[in-house]
PDB file of C-alpha atoms in Angstrom:
ATOM      1  CA  GLU A 208     -10.230   4.452  13.927  1.00 78.00           C
ATOM      2  CA  PRO A 209      -8.708   1.496  15.707  1.00 83.00           C
ATOM      3  CA  GLU A 210      -7.322   2.271  19.681  1.00 91.00           C
ATOM      4  CA  VAL A 211      -4.386   1.428  21.535  1.00 95.00           C
ATOM      5  CA  THR A 212      -6.135   1.099  25.217  1.00 95.00           C
ATOM      6  CA  GLN A 213      -4.039   1.006  28.584  1.00 96.00           C
ATOM      7  CA  THR A 214      -4.921   0.225  31.853  1.00 95.00           C
ATOM      8  CA  PRO A 215      -5.255   1.365  34.656  1.00 95.00           C
ATOM      9  CA  SER A 216      -5.383   5.631  33.594  1.00 95.00           C
ATOM     10  CA  HIS A 217      -3.780   6.074  37.047  1.00 96.00           C
ATOM     11  CA  GLN A 218      -1.614   4.210  39.138  1.00 97.00           C
ATOM     12  CA  VAL A 219      -0.471   4.735  42.735  1.00 97.00           C
ATOM     13  CA  THR A 220       1.919   2.972  44.366  1.00 97.00           C
ATOM     14  CA  GLN A 221       4.694   2.649  47.119  1.00 97.00           C
ATOM     15  CA  MET A 222       8.495   3.009  46.717  1.00 97.00           C
ATOM     16  CA  GLY A 223      10.165  -0.208  46.519  1.00 97.00           C
ATOM     17  CA  GLN A 224       6.700  -2.101  45.074  1.00 97.00           C
ATOM     18  CA  GLU A 225       6.428  -3.603  41.878  1.00 97.00           C
ATOM     19  CA  VAL A 226       3.536  -2.203  39.276  1.00 98.00           C
ATOM     20  CA  ILE A 227       2.254  -3.436  36.008  1.00 97.00           C
ATOM     21  CA  LEU A 228       1.315  -1.499  33.380  1.00 97.00           C
ATOM     22  CA  ARG A 229      -1.109  -2.656  30.651  1.00 97.00           C
ATOM     23  CA  CYS A 230      -1.275  -2.676  26.979  1.00 97.00           C
ATOM     24  CA  VAL A 231      -3.770  -4.120  24.436  1.00 97.00           C
ATOM     25  CA  PRO A 232      -2.325  -2.660  21.282  1.00 96.00           C
ATOM     26  CA  ILE A 233      -4.222  -2.707  17.921  1.00 95.00           C
ATOM     27  CA  SER A 234      -4.446  -6.044  16.739  1.00 91.00           C
ATOM     28  CA  ASN A 235      -2.865  -6.464  13.792  1.00 90.00           C
ATOM     29  CA  HIS A 236       0.213  -4.242  14.546  1.00 94.00           C
ATOM     30  CA  LEU A 237       3.129  -6.238  14.791  1.00 93.00           C
ATOM     31  CA  TYR A 238       5.853  -3.351  16.361  1.00 94.00           C
ATOM     32  CA  PHE A 239       5.282  -2.115  20.409  1.00 96.00           C
ATOM     33  CA  TYR A 240       6.892   0.749  21.966  1.00 97.00           C
ATOM     34  CA  TRP A 241       6.963   1.696  25.958  1.00 98.00           C
ATOM     35  CA  TYR A 242       7.638   5.762  26.038  1.00 97.00           C
ATOM     36  CA  ARG A 243       7.038   7.848  28.719  1.00 96.00           C
ATOM     37  CA  GLN A 244       6.364  11.824  29.722  1.00 93.00           C
ATOM     38  CA  ILE A 245       7.746  13.072  32.824  1.00 89.00           C
ATOM     39  CA  LEU A 246       5.507  16.342  33.860  1.00 81.00           C
ATOM     40  CA  GLY A 247       3.680  16.700  30.784  1.00 73.00           C
ATOM     41  CA  GLN A 248       7.048  17.422  28.835  1.00 78.00           C
ATOM     42  CA  LYS A 249       9.762  15.561  27.076  1.00 83.00           C
ATOM     43  CA  VAL A 250       8.929  11.953  25.687  1.00 92.00           C
ATOM     44  CA  GLU A 251      11.074   9.481  26.304  1.00 94.00           C
ATOM     45  CA  PHE A 252      11.941   6.147  24.604  1.00 95.00           C
ATOM     46  CA  LEU A 253      11.897   2.817  26.466  1.00 97.00           C
ATOM     47  CA  VAL A 254      11.808  -0.099  24.756  1.00 97.00           C
ATOM     48  CA  SER A 255      10.246  -1.340  21.919  1.00 95.00           C
ATOM     49  CA  PHE A 256       9.739  -5.278  21.124  1.00 95.00           C
ATOM     50  CA  TYR A 257       8.900  -7.101  17.824  1.00 93.00           C
ATOM     51  CA  ASN A 258       8.678 -10.517  17.430  1.00 90.00           C
ATOM     52  CA  ASN A 259       8.184 -11.743  20.546  1.00 91.00           C
ATOM     53  CA  GLU A 260      11.125 -10.017  21.900  1.00 93.00           C
ATOM     54  CA  ILE A 261      12.485  -6.846  22.885  1.00 95.00           C
ATOM     55  CA  SER A 262      14.630  -4.934  19.996  1.00 94.00           C
ATOM     56  CA  GLU A 263      15.858  -2.071  21.115  1.00 94.00           C
ATOM     57  CA  LYS A 264      16.338  -0.477  24.544  1.00 95.00           C
ATOM     58  CA  SER A 265      16.908   2.752  26.164  1.00 94.00           C
ATOM     59  CA  GLU A 266      19.504   3.529  29.198  1.00 94.00           C
ATOM     60  CA  ILE A 267      16.181   4.075  31.370  1.00 94.00           C
ATOM     61  CA  PHE A 268      15.161   0.174  30.724  1.00 96.00           C
ATOM     62  CA  ASP A 269      17.858  -1.201  33.306  1.00 94.00           C
ATOM     63  CA  ASP A 270      16.985  -4.529  35.220  1.00 94.00           C
ATOM     64  CA  GLN A 271      13.732  -3.216  36.928  1.00 96.00           C
ATOM     65  CA  PHE A 272      11.905  -3.065  34.061  1.00 97.00           C
ATOM     66  CA  SER A 273      10.541  -5.719  32.312  1.00 97.00           C
ATOM     67  CA  VAL A 274       8.069  -6.395  29.290  1.00 97.00           C
ATOM     68  CA  GLU A 275       5.727  -8.987  28.170  1.00 94.00           C
ATOM     69  CA  ARG A 276       2.982 -10.197  25.232  1.00 92.00           C
ATOM     70  CA  PRO A 277       1.901 -13.120  27.327  1.00 84.00           C
ATOM     71  CA  ASP A 278      -1.314 -14.094  25.220  1.00 84.00           C
ATOM     72  CA  GLY A 279      -0.767 -12.254  21.499  1.00 79.00           C
ATOM     73  CA  SER A 280      -3.086  -9.352  22.674  1.00 87.00           C
ATOM     74  CA  ASN A 281      -1.481  -8.000  25.938  1.00 93.00           C
ATOM     75  CA  PHE A 282       1.785  -5.892  26.178  1.00 96.00           C
ATOM     76  CA  THR A 283       2.315  -4.866  29.962  1.00 97.00           C
ATOM     77  CA  LEU A 284       6.029  -3.542  30.908  1.00 98.00           C
ATOM     78  CA  LYS A 285       6.440  -4.148  34.380  1.00 97.00           C
ATOM     79  CA  ILE A 286       8.437  -2.224  37.111  1.00 97.00           C
ATOM     80  CA  ARG A 287       9.586  -4.652  39.942  1.00 96.00           C
ATOM     81  CA  SER A 288      10.735  -1.989  42.413  1.00 95.00           C
ATOM     82  CA  THR A 289       9.652   1.294  42.200  1.00 97.00           C
ATOM     83  CA  LYS A 290      11.812   4.965  42.712  1.00 96.00           C
ATOM     84  CA  LEU A 291      10.654   8.109  43.137  1.00 96.00           C
ATOM     85  CA  GLU A 292      12.014   9.195  40.147  1.00 94.00           C
ATOM     86  CA  ASP A 293       9.696   6.477  38.193  1.00 96.00           C
ATOM     87  CA  SER A 294       6.972   8.739  38.073  1.00 96.00           C
ATOM     88  CA  ALA A 295       5.698   9.581  35.159  1.00 96.00           C
ATOM     89  CA  MET A 296       2.681   8.988  32.560  1.00 95.00           C
ATOM     90  CA  TYR A 297       3.644   5.666  31.081  1.00 97.00           C
ATOM     91  CA  PHE A 298       2.867   5.638  27.211  1.00 96.00           C
ATOM     92  CA  CYS A 299       1.903   2.335  25.144  1.00 97.00           C
ATOM     93  CA  ALA A 300       2.233   2.348  20.888  1.00 96.00           C
ATOM     94  CA  SER A 301       1.801   0.255  18.382  1.00 96.00           C
ATOM     95  CA  SER A 302       2.463   0.424  14.986  1.00 94.00           C
ATOM     96  CA  GLU A 303       1.999  -1.868  11.907  1.00 92.00           C
ATOM     97  CA  SER A 304       5.456  -2.080  10.584  1.00 88.00           C
ATOM     98  CA  ARG A 305       8.808  -0.474  10.961  1.00 82.00           C
ATOM     99  CA  ASN A 306       8.197   2.785   9.308  1.00 81.00           C
ATOM    100  CA  GLU A 307       4.805   3.108  10.077  1.00 87.00           C
ATOM    101  CA  LYS A 308       3.017   5.864  12.303  1.00 91.00           C
ATOM    102  CA  LEU A 309       2.368   4.824  15.958  1.00 94.00           C
ATOM    103  CA  PHE A 310      -0.905   5.068  17.703  1.00 95.00           C
ATOM    104  CA  PHE A 311      -0.435   5.567  21.184  1.00 95.00           C
ATOM    105  CA  GLY A 312      -3.237   4.681  23.994  1.00 95.00           C
ATOM    106  CA  SER A 313      -4.139   7.559  26.731  1.00 94.00           C
ATOM    107  CA  GLY A 314      -1.422   6.440  29.284  1.00 95.00           C
ATOM    108  CA  THR A 315      -1.396   5.338  32.738  1.00 96.00           C
ATOM    109  CA  GLN A 316      -0.282   8.092  34.612  1.00 96.00           C
ATOM    110  CA  LEU A 317       2.425   6.257  37.676  1.00 97.00           C
ATOM    111  CA  SER A 318       2.937   8.375  41.021  1.00 97.00           C
ATOM    112  CA  VAL A 319       5.436   7.092  43.237  1.00 97.00           C
ATOM    113  CA  LEU A 320       5.028   8.032  47.228  1.00 96.00           C
TER     114      LEU A 320
ATOM    115  CA  ALA B  23      23.583   9.408  16.997  1.00 79.00           C
ATOM    116  CA  GLN B  24      20.046  10.919  16.026  1.00 86.00           C
ATOM    117  CA  SER B  25      18.611  13.621  17.979  1.00 91.00           C
ATOM    118  CA  VAL B  26      15.890  16.368  17.264  1.00 95.00           C
ATOM    119  CA  ALA B  27      15.145  19.741  18.637  1.00 95.00           C
ATOM    120  CA  GLN B  28      12.720  21.966  19.010  1.00 96.00           C
ATOM    121  CA  PRO B  29      14.050  25.384  19.847  1.00 95.00           C
ATOM    122  CA  GLU B  30      10.596  27.344  20.841  1.00 95.00           C
ATOM    123  CA  ASP B  31       8.902  26.336  24.289  1.00 94.00           C
ATOM    124  CA  GLN B  32       5.729  27.946  23.359  1.00 97.00           C
ATOM    125  CA  VAL B  33       4.304  29.471  19.790  1.00 98.00           C
ATOM    126  CA  ASN B  34       1.602  32.330  20.178  1.00 98.00           C
ATOM    127  CA  VAL B  35      -0.034  32.878  17.221  1.00 98.00           C
ATOM    128  CA  ALA B  36      -3.364  35.132  16.167  1.00 98.00           C
ATOM    129  CA  GLU B  37      -6.614  33.041  15.038  1.00 98.00           C
ATOM    130  CA  GLY B  38      -7.019  33.184  11.641  1.00 97.00           C
ATOM    131  CA  ASN B  39      -3.121  33.829  11.141  1.00 98.00           C
ATOM    132  CA  PRO B  40       0.035  31.118   9.411  1.00 97.00           C
ATOM    133  CA  LEU B  41       1.500  29.227  12.274  1.00 97.00           C
ATOM    134  CA  THR B  42       4.762  27.848  11.954  1.00 98.00           C
ATOM    135  CA  VAL B  43       6.446  25.345  14.138  1.00 98.00           C
ATOM    136  CA  LYS B  44      10.059  24.153  13.898  1.00 98.00           C
ATOM    137  CA  CYS B  45      12.210  21.144  14.031  1.00 98.00           C
ATOM    138  CA  THR B  46      15.180  20.444  13.108  1.00 97.00           C
ATOM    139  CA  TYR B  47      17.031  16.874  13.496  1.00 96.00           C
ATOM    140  CA  SER B  48      20.127  15.193  13.192  1.00 94.00           C
ATOM    141  CA  VAL B  49      20.423  11.369  11.713  1.00 90.00           C
ATOM    142  CA  SER B  50      23.096   9.708  10.399  1.00 87.00           C
ATOM    143  CA  GLY B  51      21.708   8.274   7.275  1.00 86.00           C
ATOM    144  CA  ASN B  52      18.154   9.522   5.700  1.00 88.00           C
ATOM    145  CA  PRO B  53      15.327  10.436   8.161  1.00 91.00           C
ATOM    146  CA  TYR B  54      11.794   9.255   9.015  1.00 93.00           C
ATOM    147  CA  LEU B  55      10.360  12.523  10.209  1.00 96.00           C
ATOM    148  CA  PHE B  56       6.647  13.043  11.817  1.00 96.00           C
ATOM    149  CA  TRP B  57       4.704  15.283  13.671  1.00 97.00           C
ATOM    150  CA  TYR B  58       2.414  14.483  16.669  1.00 97.00           C
ATOM    151  CA  VAL B  59      -0.166  16.662  18.274  1.00 96.00           C
ATOM    152  CA  GLN B  60      -1.361  15.927  22.250  1.00 93.00           C
ATOM    153  CA  TYR B  61      -4.412  17.304  23.924  1.00 92.00           C
ATOM    154  CA  PRO B  62      -4.747  17.232  27.572  1.00 86.00           C
ATOM    155  CA  ASN B  63      -5.120  13.841  29.311  1.00 81.00           C
ATOM    156  CA  ARG B  64      -4.453  12.241  26.040  1.00 85.00           C
ATOM    157  CA  GLY B  65      -2.179  10.385  24.504  1.00 88.00           C
ATOM    158  CA  LEU B  66       0.093  11.487  21.521  1.00 92.00           C
ATOM    159  CA  GLN B  67      -2.077  11.887  18.171  1.00 94.00           C
ATOM    160  CA  PHE B  68      -0.166  11.191  14.950  1.00 95.00           C
ATOM    161  CA  LEU B  69      -0.255  14.302  12.159  1.00 96.00           C
ATOM    162  CA  LEU B  70       2.027  13.597   9.300  1.00 96.00           C
ATOM    163  CA  LYS B  71       5.368  11.757   8.091  1.00 95.00           C
ATOM    164  CA  TYR B  72       7.973  12.501   5.739  1.00 95.00           C
ATOM    165  CA  ILE B  73       9.581   9.048   4.094  1.00 91.00           C
ATOM    166  CA  THR B  74      10.447  10.071   0.937  1.00 87.00           C
ATOM    167  CA  GLY B  75       9.103  11.783  -2.431  1.00 87.00           C
ATOM    168  CA  ASP B  76       7.480  14.919  -2.595  1.00 90.00           C
ATOM    169  CA  ASN B  77       9.588  17.414   0.255  1.00 93.00           C
ATOM    170  CA  LEU B  78       5.685  18.878   1.049  1.00 96.00           C
ATOM    171  CA  VAL B  79       3.702  16.877   3.128  1.00 96.00           C
ATOM    172  CA  LYS B  80       0.047  17.699   3.943  1.00 96.00           C
ATOM    173  CA  GLY B  81      -1.370  15.680   6.883  1.00 95.00           C
ATOM    174  CA  SER B  82      -4.754  15.847   9.306  1.00 91.00           C
ATOM    175  CA  TYR B  83      -6.209  18.850  10.476  1.00 93.00           C
ATOM    176  CA  GLY B  84      -4.981  21.090   7.769  1.00 95.00           C
ATOM    177  CA  PHE B  85      -1.276  21.070   8.749  1.00 97.00           C
ATOM    178  CA  GLU B  86       1.213  20.747   6.462  1.00 97.00           C
ATOM    179  CA  ALA B  87       5.434  20.287   6.987  1.00 98.00           C
ATOM    180  CA  GLU B  88       8.262  20.641   4.621  1.00 95.00           C
ATOM    181  CA  PHE B  89      11.362  18.302   4.639  1.00 96.00           C
ATOM    182  CA  ASN B  90      14.262  20.227   3.881  1.00 96.00           C
ATOM    183  CA  LYS B  91      17.424  18.216   3.061  1.00 94.00           C
ATOM    184  CA  SER B  92      20.008  20.831   2.761  1.00 94.00           C
ATOM    185  CA  GLN B  93      18.604  22.421   6.718  1.00 96.00           C
ATOM    186  CA  THR B  94      17.837  19.544   7.973  1.00 96.00           C
ATOM    187  CA  SER B  95      14.199  20.547   9.340  1.00 97.00           C
ATOM    188  CA  PHE B  96      10.891  19.665   9.205  1.00 98.00           C
ATOM    189  CA  HIS B  97       8.419  22.497  10.040  1.00 98.00           C
ATOM    190  CA  LEU B  98       4.720  22.041  11.116  1.00 98.00           C
ATOM    191  CA  LYS B  99       3.020  24.941   8.925  1.00 98.00           C
ATOM    192  CA  LYS B 100      -0.306  25.343   9.088  1.00 98.00           C
ATOM    193  CA  PRO B 101      -2.513  29.329   6.681  1.00 97.00           C
ATOM    194  CA  SER B 102      -4.810  30.154   9.010  1.00 97.00           C
ATOM    195  CA  ALA B 103      -4.746  29.082  12.675  1.00 97.00           C
ATOM    196  CA  LEU B 104      -8.036  27.886  15.083  1.00 97.00           C
ATOM    197  CA  VAL B 105      -8.152  28.381  18.931  1.00 97.00           C
ATOM    198  CA  SER B 106      -9.292  24.380  18.639  1.00 95.00           C
ATOM    199  CA  ASP B 107      -5.469  24.056  17.151  1.00 97.00           C
ATOM    200  CA  SER B 108      -4.198  24.840  20.732  1.00 97.00           C
ATOM    201  CA  ALA B 109      -2.531  21.972  21.886  1.00 96.00           C
ATOM    202  CA  LEU B 110       1.501  20.267  22.701  1.00 95.00           C
ATOM    203  CA  TYR B 111       3.496  19.363  19.119  1.00 97.00           C
ATOM    204  CA  PHE B 112       6.198  17.532  18.876  1.00 96.00           C
ATOM    205  CA  CYS B 113       9.015  16.345  15.905  1.00 97.00           C
ATOM    206  CA  ALA B 114       9.862  12.876  16.053  1.00 96.00           C
ATOM    207  CA  VAL B 115      12.646  11.282  13.917  1.00 94.00           C
ATOM    208  CA  ARG B 116      14.092   7.682  13.051  1.00 91.00           C
ATOM    209  CA  ASP B 117      17.062   7.298  11.690  1.00 86.00           C
ATOM    210  CA  SER B 118      16.194   5.047   8.374  1.00 82.00           C
ATOM    211  CA  HIS B 119      19.964   3.394   8.069  1.00 78.00           C
ATOM    212  CA  SER B 120      21.331   2.720  11.640  1.00 76.00           C
ATOM    213  CA  GLY B 121      19.092  -0.201  12.536  1.00 80.00           C
ATOM    214  CA  THR B 122      17.255   1.480  15.073  1.00 83.00           C
ATOM    215  CA  TYR B 123      13.643   0.470  16.132  1.00 83.00           C
ATOM    216  CA  LYS B 124      13.122   3.846  18.133  1.00 89.00           C
ATOM    217  CA  TYR B 125      11.776   7.052  17.532  1.00 92.00           C
ATOM    218  CA  ILE B 126      13.191   9.967  18.553  1.00 93.00           C
ATOM    219  CA  PHE B 127      10.760  12.790  20.260  1.00 94.00           C
ATOM    220  CA  GLY B 128      11.434  16.631  20.397  1.00 94.00           C
ATOM    221  CA  THR B 129      11.097  18.348  23.806  1.00 92.00           C
ATOM    222  CA  GLY B 130       7.473  20.064  22.534  1.00 94.00           C
ATOM    223  CA  THR B 131       6.259  23.066  21.330  1.00 96.00           C
ATOM    224  CA  ARG B 132       3.156  24.574  23.656  1.00 96.00           C
ATOM    225  CA  LEU B 133       0.606  26.475  20.707  1.00 97.00           C
ATOM    226  CA  LYS B 134      -1.525  28.966  22.062  1.00 97.00           C
ATOM    227  CA  VAL B 135      -3.875  30.227  19.312  1.00 97.00           C
ATOM    228  CA  LEU B 136      -5.334  33.646  20.614  1.00 96.00           C
ATOM    229  CA  ALA B 137      -9.180  34.005  19.799  1.00 94.00           C
TER     230      ALA B 137
END
């Protein structure tokens, strides 16, 4: 079965530093998402991306966050100046159409010190 | 606004017994409902979905779920639990009428199947 791949699997950074989390969605998928999970429990929506633009974002997704699909295959999440509370597992997901199931990557565990 | 609730943090069941993991939802329009499973250190994996049609949907690994519009529920079931079913289960909903793209996830229910 096709997979969503995410790199790195773990990222440790100092507070205030910029991080970029990378994702390669499934090749024929059109809808892309970032979610995060804190302490292995609640899964929170961050942003959805369709047709090369943000289609929806949550209150968490403030000016410190941005997303890009720079080359038609990668999908990145940038956090400009990390805070302690950004520590979480970040999941990328993609889907073929708007009502179809999401395929999730294995996640990037971000630790902000 | 859309929301989803999983009232049980953990469900324990003996191997071979039937299992139920509960989910209720709230949307303004018609719901698109999903169940996902998460194993340790892994991403969420799709189990089954309800979009329209038959209220009883069957999914992967012998799981099924019943859509109940009057009770706004979408409980996950399996007739005979396996130890390997032990994992974290998430219910998710999207409102079909609000124009939203996002899927809202419940807080998760940890299923423990005891040998």
